[in-house]
CSV table of C-alpha atoms in Angstrom, one decimal:
chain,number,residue,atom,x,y,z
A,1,UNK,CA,-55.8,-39.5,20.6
A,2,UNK,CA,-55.1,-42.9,19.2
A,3,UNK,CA,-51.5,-42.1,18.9
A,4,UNK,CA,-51.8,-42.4,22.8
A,5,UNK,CA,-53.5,-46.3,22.8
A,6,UNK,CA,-50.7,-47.3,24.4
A,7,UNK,CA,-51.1,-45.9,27.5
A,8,UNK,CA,-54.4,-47.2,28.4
A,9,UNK,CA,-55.2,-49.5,30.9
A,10,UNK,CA,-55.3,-52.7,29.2
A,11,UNK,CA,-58.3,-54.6,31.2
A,12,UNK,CA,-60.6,-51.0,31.3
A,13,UNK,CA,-59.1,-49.0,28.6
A,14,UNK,CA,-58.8,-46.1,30.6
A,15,UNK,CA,-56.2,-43.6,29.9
A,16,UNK,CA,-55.1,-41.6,33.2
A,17,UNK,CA,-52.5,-39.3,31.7
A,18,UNK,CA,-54.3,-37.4,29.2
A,19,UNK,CA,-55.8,-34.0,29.5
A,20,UNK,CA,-59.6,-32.9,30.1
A,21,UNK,CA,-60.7,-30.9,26.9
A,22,UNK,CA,-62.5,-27.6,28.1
A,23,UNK,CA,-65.8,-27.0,27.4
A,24,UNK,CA,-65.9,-24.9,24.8
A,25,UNK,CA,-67.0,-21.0,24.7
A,26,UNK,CA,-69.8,-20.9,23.1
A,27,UNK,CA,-72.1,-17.9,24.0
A,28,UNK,CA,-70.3,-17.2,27.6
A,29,UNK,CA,-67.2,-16.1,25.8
A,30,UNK,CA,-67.9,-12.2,27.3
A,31,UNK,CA,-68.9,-13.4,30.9
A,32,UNK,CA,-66.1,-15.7,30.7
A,33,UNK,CA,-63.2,-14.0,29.6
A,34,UNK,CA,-64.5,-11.1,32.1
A,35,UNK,CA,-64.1,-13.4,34.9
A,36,UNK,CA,-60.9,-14.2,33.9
A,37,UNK,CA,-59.7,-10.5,33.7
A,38,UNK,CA,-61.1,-9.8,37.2
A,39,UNK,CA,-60.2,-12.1,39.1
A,40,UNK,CA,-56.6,-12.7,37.8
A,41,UNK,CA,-55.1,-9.4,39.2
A,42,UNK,CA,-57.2,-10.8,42.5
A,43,UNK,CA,-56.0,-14.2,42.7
A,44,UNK,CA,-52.3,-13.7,42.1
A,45,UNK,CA,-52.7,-10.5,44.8
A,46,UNK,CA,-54.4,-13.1,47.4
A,47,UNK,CA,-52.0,-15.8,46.6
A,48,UNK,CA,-48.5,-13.8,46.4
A,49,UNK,CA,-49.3,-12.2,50.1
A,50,UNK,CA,-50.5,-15.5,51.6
A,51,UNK,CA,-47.2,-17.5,50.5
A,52,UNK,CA,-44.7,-14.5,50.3
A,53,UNK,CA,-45.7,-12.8,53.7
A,54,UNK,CA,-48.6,-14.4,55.7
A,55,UNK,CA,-47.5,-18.1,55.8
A,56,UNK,CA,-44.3,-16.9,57.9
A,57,UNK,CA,-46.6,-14.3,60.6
A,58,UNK,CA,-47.8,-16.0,63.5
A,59,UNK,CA,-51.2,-15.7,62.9
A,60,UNK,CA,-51.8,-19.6,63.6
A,61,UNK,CA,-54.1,-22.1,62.2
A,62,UNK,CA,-57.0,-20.4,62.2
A,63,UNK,CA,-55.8,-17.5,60.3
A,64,UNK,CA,-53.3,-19.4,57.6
A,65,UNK,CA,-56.7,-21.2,56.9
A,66,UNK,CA,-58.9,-18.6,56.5
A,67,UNK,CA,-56.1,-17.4,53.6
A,68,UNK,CA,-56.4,-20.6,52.4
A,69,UNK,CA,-60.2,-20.4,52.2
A,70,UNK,CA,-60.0,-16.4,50.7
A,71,UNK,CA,-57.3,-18.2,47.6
A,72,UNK,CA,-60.0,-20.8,46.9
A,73,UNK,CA,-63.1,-18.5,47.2
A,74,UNK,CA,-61.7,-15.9,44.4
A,75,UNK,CA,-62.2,-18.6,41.7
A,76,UNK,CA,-65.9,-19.8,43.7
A,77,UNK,CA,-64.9,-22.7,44.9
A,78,UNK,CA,-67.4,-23.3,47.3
A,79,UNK,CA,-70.0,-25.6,47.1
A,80,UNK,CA,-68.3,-28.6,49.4
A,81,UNK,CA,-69.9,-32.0,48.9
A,82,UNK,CA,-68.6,-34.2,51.9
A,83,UNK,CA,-69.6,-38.0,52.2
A,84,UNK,CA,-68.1,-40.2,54.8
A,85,UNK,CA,-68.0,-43.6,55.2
A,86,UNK,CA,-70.6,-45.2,57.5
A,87,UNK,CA,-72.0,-42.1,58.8
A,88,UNK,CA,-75.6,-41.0,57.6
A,89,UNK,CA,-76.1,-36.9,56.7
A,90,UNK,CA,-76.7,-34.5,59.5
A,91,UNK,CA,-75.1,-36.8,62.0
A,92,UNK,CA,-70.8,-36.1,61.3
A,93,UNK,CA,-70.7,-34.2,64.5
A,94,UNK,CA,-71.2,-37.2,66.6
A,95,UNK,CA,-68.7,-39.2,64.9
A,96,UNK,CA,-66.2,-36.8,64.1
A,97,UNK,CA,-63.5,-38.5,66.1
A,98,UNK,CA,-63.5,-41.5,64.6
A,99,UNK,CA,-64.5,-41.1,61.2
A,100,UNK,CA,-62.4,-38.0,60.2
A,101,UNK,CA,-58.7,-37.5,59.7
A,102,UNK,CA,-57.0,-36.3,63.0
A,103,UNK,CA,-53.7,-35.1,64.2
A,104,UNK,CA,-51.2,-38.3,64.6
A,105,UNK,CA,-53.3,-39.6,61.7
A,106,UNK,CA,-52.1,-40.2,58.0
A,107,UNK,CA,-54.6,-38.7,54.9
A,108,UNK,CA,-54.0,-41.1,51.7
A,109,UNK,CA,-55.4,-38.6,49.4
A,110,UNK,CA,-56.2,-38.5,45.2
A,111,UNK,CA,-53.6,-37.0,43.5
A,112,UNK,CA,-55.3,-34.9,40.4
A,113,UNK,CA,-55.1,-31.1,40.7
A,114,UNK,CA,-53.0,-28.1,42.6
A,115,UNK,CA,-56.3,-27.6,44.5
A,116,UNK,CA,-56.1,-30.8,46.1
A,117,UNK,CA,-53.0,-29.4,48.2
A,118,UNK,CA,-55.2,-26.6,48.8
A,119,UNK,CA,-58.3,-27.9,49.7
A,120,UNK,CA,-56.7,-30.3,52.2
A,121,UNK,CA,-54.7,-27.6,54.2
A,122,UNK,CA,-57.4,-25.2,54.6
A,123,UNK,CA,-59.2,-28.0,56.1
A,124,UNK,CA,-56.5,-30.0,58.2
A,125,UNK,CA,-53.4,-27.9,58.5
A,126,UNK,CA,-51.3,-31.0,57.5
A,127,UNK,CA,-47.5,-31.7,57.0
A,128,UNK,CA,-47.5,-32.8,53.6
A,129,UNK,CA,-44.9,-35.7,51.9
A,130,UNK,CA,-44.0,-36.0,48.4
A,131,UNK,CA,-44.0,-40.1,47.5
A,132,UNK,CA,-41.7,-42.2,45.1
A,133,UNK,CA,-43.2,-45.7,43.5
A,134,UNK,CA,-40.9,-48.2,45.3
A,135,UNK,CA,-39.2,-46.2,48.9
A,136,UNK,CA,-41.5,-46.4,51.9
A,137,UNK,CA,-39.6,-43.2,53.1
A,138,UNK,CA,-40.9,-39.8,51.6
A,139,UNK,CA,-40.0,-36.7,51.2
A,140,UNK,CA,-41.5,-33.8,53.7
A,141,UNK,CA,-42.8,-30.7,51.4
A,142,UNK,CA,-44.1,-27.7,52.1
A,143,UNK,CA,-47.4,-26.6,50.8
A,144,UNK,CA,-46.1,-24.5,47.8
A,145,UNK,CA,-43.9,-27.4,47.1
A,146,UNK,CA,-47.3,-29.8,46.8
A,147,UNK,CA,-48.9,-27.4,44.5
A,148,UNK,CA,-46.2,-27.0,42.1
A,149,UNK,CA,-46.2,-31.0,42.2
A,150,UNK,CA,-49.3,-30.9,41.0
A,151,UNK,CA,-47.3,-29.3,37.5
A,152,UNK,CA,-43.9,-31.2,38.0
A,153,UNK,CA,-42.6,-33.7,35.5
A,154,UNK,CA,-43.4,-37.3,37.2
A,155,UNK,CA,-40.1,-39.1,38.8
A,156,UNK,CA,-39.6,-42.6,39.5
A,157,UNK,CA,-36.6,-41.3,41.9
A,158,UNK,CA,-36.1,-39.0,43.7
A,159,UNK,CA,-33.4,-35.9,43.2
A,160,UNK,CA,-30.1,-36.3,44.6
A,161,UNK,CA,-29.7,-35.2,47.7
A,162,UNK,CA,-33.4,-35.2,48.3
A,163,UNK,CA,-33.7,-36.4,52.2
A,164,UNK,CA,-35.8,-38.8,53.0
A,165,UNK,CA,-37.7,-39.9,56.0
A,166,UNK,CA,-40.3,-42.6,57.4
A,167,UNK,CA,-44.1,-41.8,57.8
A,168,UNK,CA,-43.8,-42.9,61.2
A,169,UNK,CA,-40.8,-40.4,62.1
A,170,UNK,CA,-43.2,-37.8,60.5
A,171,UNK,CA,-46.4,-38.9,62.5
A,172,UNK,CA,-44.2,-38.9,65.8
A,173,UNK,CA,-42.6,-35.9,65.2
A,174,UNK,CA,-45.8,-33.4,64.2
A,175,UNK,CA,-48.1,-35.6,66.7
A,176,UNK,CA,-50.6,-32.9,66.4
A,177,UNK,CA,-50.6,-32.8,63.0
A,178,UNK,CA,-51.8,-35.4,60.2
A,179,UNK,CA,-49.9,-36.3,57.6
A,180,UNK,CA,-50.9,-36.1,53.7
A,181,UNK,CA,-49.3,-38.8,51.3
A,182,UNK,CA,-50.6,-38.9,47.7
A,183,UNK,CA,-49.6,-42.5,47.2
A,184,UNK,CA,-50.1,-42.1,43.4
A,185,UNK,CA,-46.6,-40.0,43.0
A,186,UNK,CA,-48.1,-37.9,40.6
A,187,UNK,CA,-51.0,-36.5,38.9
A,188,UNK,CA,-53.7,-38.2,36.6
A,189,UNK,CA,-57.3,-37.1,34.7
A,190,UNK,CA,-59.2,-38.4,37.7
A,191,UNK,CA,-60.7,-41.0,35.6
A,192,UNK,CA,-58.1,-43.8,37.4
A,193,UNK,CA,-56.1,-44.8,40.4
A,194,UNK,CA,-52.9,-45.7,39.7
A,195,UNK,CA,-50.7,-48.3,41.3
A,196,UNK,CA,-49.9,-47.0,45.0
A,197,UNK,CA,-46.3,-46.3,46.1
A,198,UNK,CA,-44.5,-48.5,49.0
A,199,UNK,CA,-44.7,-45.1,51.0
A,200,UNK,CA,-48.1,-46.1,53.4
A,201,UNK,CA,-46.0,-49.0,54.7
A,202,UNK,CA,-44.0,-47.0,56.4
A,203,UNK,CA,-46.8,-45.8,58.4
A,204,UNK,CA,-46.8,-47.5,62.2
A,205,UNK,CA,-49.9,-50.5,63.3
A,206,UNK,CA,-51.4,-48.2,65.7
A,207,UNK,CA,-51.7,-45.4,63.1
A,208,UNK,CA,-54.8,-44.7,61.5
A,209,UNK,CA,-54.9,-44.1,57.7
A,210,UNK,CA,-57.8,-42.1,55.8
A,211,UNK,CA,-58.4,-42.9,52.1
A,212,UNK,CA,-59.3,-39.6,50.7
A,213,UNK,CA,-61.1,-38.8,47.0
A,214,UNK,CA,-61.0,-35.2,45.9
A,215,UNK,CA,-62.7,-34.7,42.8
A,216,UNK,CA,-64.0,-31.7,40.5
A,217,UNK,CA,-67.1,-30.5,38.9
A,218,UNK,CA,-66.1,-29.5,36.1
A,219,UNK,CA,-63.4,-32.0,35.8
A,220,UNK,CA,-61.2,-30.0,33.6
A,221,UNK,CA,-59.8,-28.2,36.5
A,222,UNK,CA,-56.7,-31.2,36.5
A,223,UNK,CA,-53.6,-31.3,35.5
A,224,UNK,CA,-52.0,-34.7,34.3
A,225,UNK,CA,-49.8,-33.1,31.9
A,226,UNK,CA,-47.0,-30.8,33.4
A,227,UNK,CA,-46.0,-27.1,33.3
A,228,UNK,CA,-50.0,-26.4,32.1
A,229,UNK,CA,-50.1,-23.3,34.6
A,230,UNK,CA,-51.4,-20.9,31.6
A,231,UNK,CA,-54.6,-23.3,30.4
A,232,UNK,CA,-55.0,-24.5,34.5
A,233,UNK,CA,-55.4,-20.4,35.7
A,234,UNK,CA,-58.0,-20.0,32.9
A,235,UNK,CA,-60.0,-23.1,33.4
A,236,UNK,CA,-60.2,-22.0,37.2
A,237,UNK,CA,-60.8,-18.7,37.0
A,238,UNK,CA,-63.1,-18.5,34.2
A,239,UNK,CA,-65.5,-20.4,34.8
A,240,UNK,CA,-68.0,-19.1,37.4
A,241,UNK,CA,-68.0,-21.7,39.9
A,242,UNK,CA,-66.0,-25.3,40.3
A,243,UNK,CA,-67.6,-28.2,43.2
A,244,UNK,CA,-65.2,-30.4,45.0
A,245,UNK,CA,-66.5,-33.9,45.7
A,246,UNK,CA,-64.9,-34.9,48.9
A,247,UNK,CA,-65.1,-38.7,50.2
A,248,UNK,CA,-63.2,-40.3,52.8
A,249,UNK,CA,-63.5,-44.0,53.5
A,250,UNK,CA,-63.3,-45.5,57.1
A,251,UNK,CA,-59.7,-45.4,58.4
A,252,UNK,CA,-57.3,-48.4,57.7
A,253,UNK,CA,-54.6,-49.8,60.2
A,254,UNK,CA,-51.5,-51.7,59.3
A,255,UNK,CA,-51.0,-55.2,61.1
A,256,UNK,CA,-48.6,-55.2,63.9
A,257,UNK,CA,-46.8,-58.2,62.5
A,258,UNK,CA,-46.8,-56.4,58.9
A,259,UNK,CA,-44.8,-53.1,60.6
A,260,UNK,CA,-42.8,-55.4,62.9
A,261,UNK,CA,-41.2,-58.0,60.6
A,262,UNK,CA,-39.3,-55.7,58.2
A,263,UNK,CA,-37.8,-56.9,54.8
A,264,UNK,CA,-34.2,-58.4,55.6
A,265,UNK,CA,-32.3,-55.9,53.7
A,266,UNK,CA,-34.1,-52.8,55.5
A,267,UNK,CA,-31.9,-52.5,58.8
A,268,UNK,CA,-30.7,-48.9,58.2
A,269,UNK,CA,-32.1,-46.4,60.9
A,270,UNK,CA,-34.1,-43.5,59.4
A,271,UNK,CA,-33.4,-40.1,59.9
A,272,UNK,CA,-33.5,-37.0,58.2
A,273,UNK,CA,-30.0,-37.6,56.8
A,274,UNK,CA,-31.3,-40.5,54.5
A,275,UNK,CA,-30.1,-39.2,51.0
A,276,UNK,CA,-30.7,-39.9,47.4
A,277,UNK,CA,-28.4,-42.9,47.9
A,278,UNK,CA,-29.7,-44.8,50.7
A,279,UNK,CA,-32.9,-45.1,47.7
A,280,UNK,CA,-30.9,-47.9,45.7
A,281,UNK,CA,-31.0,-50.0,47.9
A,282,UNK,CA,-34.7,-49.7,49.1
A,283,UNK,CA,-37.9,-52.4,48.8
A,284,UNK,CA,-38.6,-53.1,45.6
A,285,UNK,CA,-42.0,-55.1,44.8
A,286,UNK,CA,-40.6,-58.6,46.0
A,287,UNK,CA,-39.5,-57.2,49.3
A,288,UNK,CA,-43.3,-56.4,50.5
A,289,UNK,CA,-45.7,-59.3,52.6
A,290,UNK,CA,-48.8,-60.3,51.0
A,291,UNK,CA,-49.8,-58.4,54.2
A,292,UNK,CA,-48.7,-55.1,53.1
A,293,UNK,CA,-50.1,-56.0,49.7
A,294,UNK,CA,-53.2,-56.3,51.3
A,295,UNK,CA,-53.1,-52.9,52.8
A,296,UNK,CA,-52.1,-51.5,49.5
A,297,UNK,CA,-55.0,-53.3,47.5
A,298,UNK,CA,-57.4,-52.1,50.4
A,299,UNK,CA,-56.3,-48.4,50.3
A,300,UNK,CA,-56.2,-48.2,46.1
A,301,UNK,CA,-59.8,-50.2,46.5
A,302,UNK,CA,-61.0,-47.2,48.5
A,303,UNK,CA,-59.9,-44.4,46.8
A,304,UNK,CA,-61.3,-46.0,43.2
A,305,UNK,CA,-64.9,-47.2,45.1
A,306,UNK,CA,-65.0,-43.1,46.7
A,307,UNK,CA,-64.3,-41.3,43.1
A,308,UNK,CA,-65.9,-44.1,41.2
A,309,UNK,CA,-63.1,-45.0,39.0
A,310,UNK,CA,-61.2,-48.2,38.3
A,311,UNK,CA,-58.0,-49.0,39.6
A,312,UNK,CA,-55.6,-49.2,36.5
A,313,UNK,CA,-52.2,-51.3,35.8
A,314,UNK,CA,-50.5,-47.5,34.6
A,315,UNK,CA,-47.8,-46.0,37.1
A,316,UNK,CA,-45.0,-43.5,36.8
A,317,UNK,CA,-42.8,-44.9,35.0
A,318,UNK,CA,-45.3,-45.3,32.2
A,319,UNK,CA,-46.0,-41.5,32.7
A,320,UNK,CA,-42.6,-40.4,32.5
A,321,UNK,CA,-43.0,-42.6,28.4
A,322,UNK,CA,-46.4,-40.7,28.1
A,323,UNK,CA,-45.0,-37.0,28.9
A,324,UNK,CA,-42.1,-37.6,26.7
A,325,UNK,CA,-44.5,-38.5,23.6
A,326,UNK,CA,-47.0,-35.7,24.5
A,327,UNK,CA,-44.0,-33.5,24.5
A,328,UNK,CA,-42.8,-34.6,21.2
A,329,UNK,CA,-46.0,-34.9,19.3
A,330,UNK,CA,-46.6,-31.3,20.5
A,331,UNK,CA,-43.3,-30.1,19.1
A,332,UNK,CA,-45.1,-31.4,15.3
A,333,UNK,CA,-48.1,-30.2,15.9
C-alpha cells in the first residue's frame, strides 16, 4: 500500500481511507460460508419488508425499532458495549436525562459503516442529515438514504438541486426528535477522525450536542471505499458475531454570542427552498470565530478520545484524490 503514502496523515501516519483486510478463512471456511448462505436469503427477506412495506405502516416507534433490532440480530449483532461520560456502570438510569441524547438534541456521531445508521435509529428514532465540509446547512435524509451513504462516492458539494436546511430549523421542527449529523461527510477505516464539517454551527446555544463513537469488533465490518456492498454483506454475515463499541461524551453547547453574531456575508433566511446555489456563496474556513473553532476542536477531540484514534489533517476532498487512485490502480490490477 505504499502507492497510497500520500494519503496519510502527515504528523500520525494514519491512513483513514483505506480498507480493513478480512481475516482470512482458515479452518472456518465450512461454518463460514454456511452462515453466509443462511442468513443471506434471511437478511435481504428482513430488510426488503422493513424498508419496502413496514417503514410506511403505522406501527410507531416501538415497532419500526424492533425491525430495526430483528435486521441487526440476523448477522448477531448483539453484544452492546455502552460507556458514557461521567457516569459509573450500573448507575445510567439515574442520569439518563442528562447524559444521553434526547429529542430536541443533536447526535454528532462517527461516520465508518452502514450499521452506524442502523444502530442509531433502532436506538433513537432520529431525523438524520447528510453534511458537506464547508455549509453549516445540511441535507435531511432518510434512513435508507444514510445507509447507502455509507457506500456513496464522497462529495465536497452537494448535487444540484439538493435542498438545504439549518440544524436549528431541523431541531425546531422534529422537537421530539434528535437529530444525527455525521460531521465527517463520509466514511473512513475507524482508525481516524477527520476534519469536521461547518454543519454543527448551525446548531442553536441552548441546544445540546452528543459526541458519539460507534465502533466494530471485528473492524472489517467498514466501508471507506465505495460501492463495496458484495465484500460488506459477506464480512457481516459470515462471521458469527460483530460487537459495537458505543461511547458518547458529555453534551456540548454552542456560545450564545457564537450562534448570535453570524458571518457578515450569511443574511439569507433558511428554508427548505435553499438550493445547490445558495452553497457558493456559504462560510468557508475564514468566515468561522475562533469560538466556533473551538466547538469544532472540542467535538473532533471527543469523538478521537471515545474511539481512541487521532484526529488527522485528511478530509474529503483528499478522499475524493484517494477513490479516484484506488479506482484506477484497481482497473491494473
Amino acid at each position: 500500500m505504499e502507492k497510497f503514502s500520500q494519503f496519510r496523515d502527515r504528523g500520525s501516519g494514519i491512513a483513514p481511507f483505506l480498507p480493513i483486510p478480512s481475516e482470512p478463512l482458515g479452518w472456518q471456511a465450512p461454518l463460514r460460508f454456511f452462515l453466509f448462505c443462511f442468513r443471506l436469503p434471511l437478511f435481504l427477506f428482513i430488510t426488503l419488508t422493513y424498508f419496502l412495506i413496514l417503514q410506511w405502516l403505522p406501527i410507531g416507534s416501538l415497532g419500526k425499532k424492533a425491525a430495526l433490532w430483528c435486521i441487526l440480530g440476523v448477522p448477531s449483532i448483539w453484544w452492546i458495549d455502552l460507556q458514557v461520560d461521567g457516569v459509573r456502570k450500573g448507575s445510567l438510569s439515574k442520569h439518563q436525562q442528562a447524559r444521553l441524547p434526547q429529542p430536541g438534541s443533536v447526535i454528532a456521531s462517527s461516520f465508518t459503516s452502514p450499521i452506524d445508521a442502523v444502530y442509531l435509529a433502532a436506538i433513537f428514532d432520529p431525523i438524520f442529515t447528510a453534511s458537506y465540509p464547508n455549509t453549516k446547512r445540511v441535507e435531511r435524509i432518510s434512513l435508507l438514504q444514510a445507509i447507502l451513504r455509507a457506500f456513496a462516492q464522497p462529495s465536497v458539494l452537494p448535487e444540484p438541486g439538493t435542498q438545504l436546511v439549518d440544524v436549528a430549523t431541523l431541531v425546531s421542527k422534529y422537537p421530539n426528535r434528535p437529530i444525527v449529523i455525521f460531521p465527517e461527510c463520509t466514511t473512513t477505516n475507524s482508525r481516524g477522525i477527520l476534519p469536521l464539517s461547518h454543519s454543527l454551527l448551525g446548531v442553536h446555544s441552548k441546544t445540546k450536542i452528543f459526541p458519539v463513537s460507534l465502533r466494530y469488533t471485528p473492524v472489517d465490518v467498514v466501508t471507506p471505499i465505495p460501492g463495496s456492498y458484495i465484500s460488506f454483506l459477506w464480512t457481516l454475515l459470515s462471521k458469527p458475531t460483530h460487537c459495537i463499541r458505543v461511547r458518547i461524551a458529555e453534551c456540548v453547547q454552542r456560545g450564545a454570542n457564537a450562534l448570535d453574531t453570524p458571518p457578515a456575508r450569511s443574511t439569507r433566511q433558511t428554508t427548505y427552498n435553499t438550493n445547490y446555489l445558495d452553497t457558493l456563496d456559504q462560510e468557508i474556513d475564514g468566515d468561522i470565530t475562533s469560538a466556533e473553532k473551538a466547538l469544532l476542536d472540542q467535538v473532533g477531540d471527543s469523538l478521537a478520545r471515545l474511539g481512541r484514534v487521532k484526529r488527522v489533517g485528511l478530509g474529503v476532498k483528499e478522499k475524493v484524490d484517494f477513490v479516484r487512485m484506488w479506482s484506477k490502480m484497481r482497473k491494473t490490477w
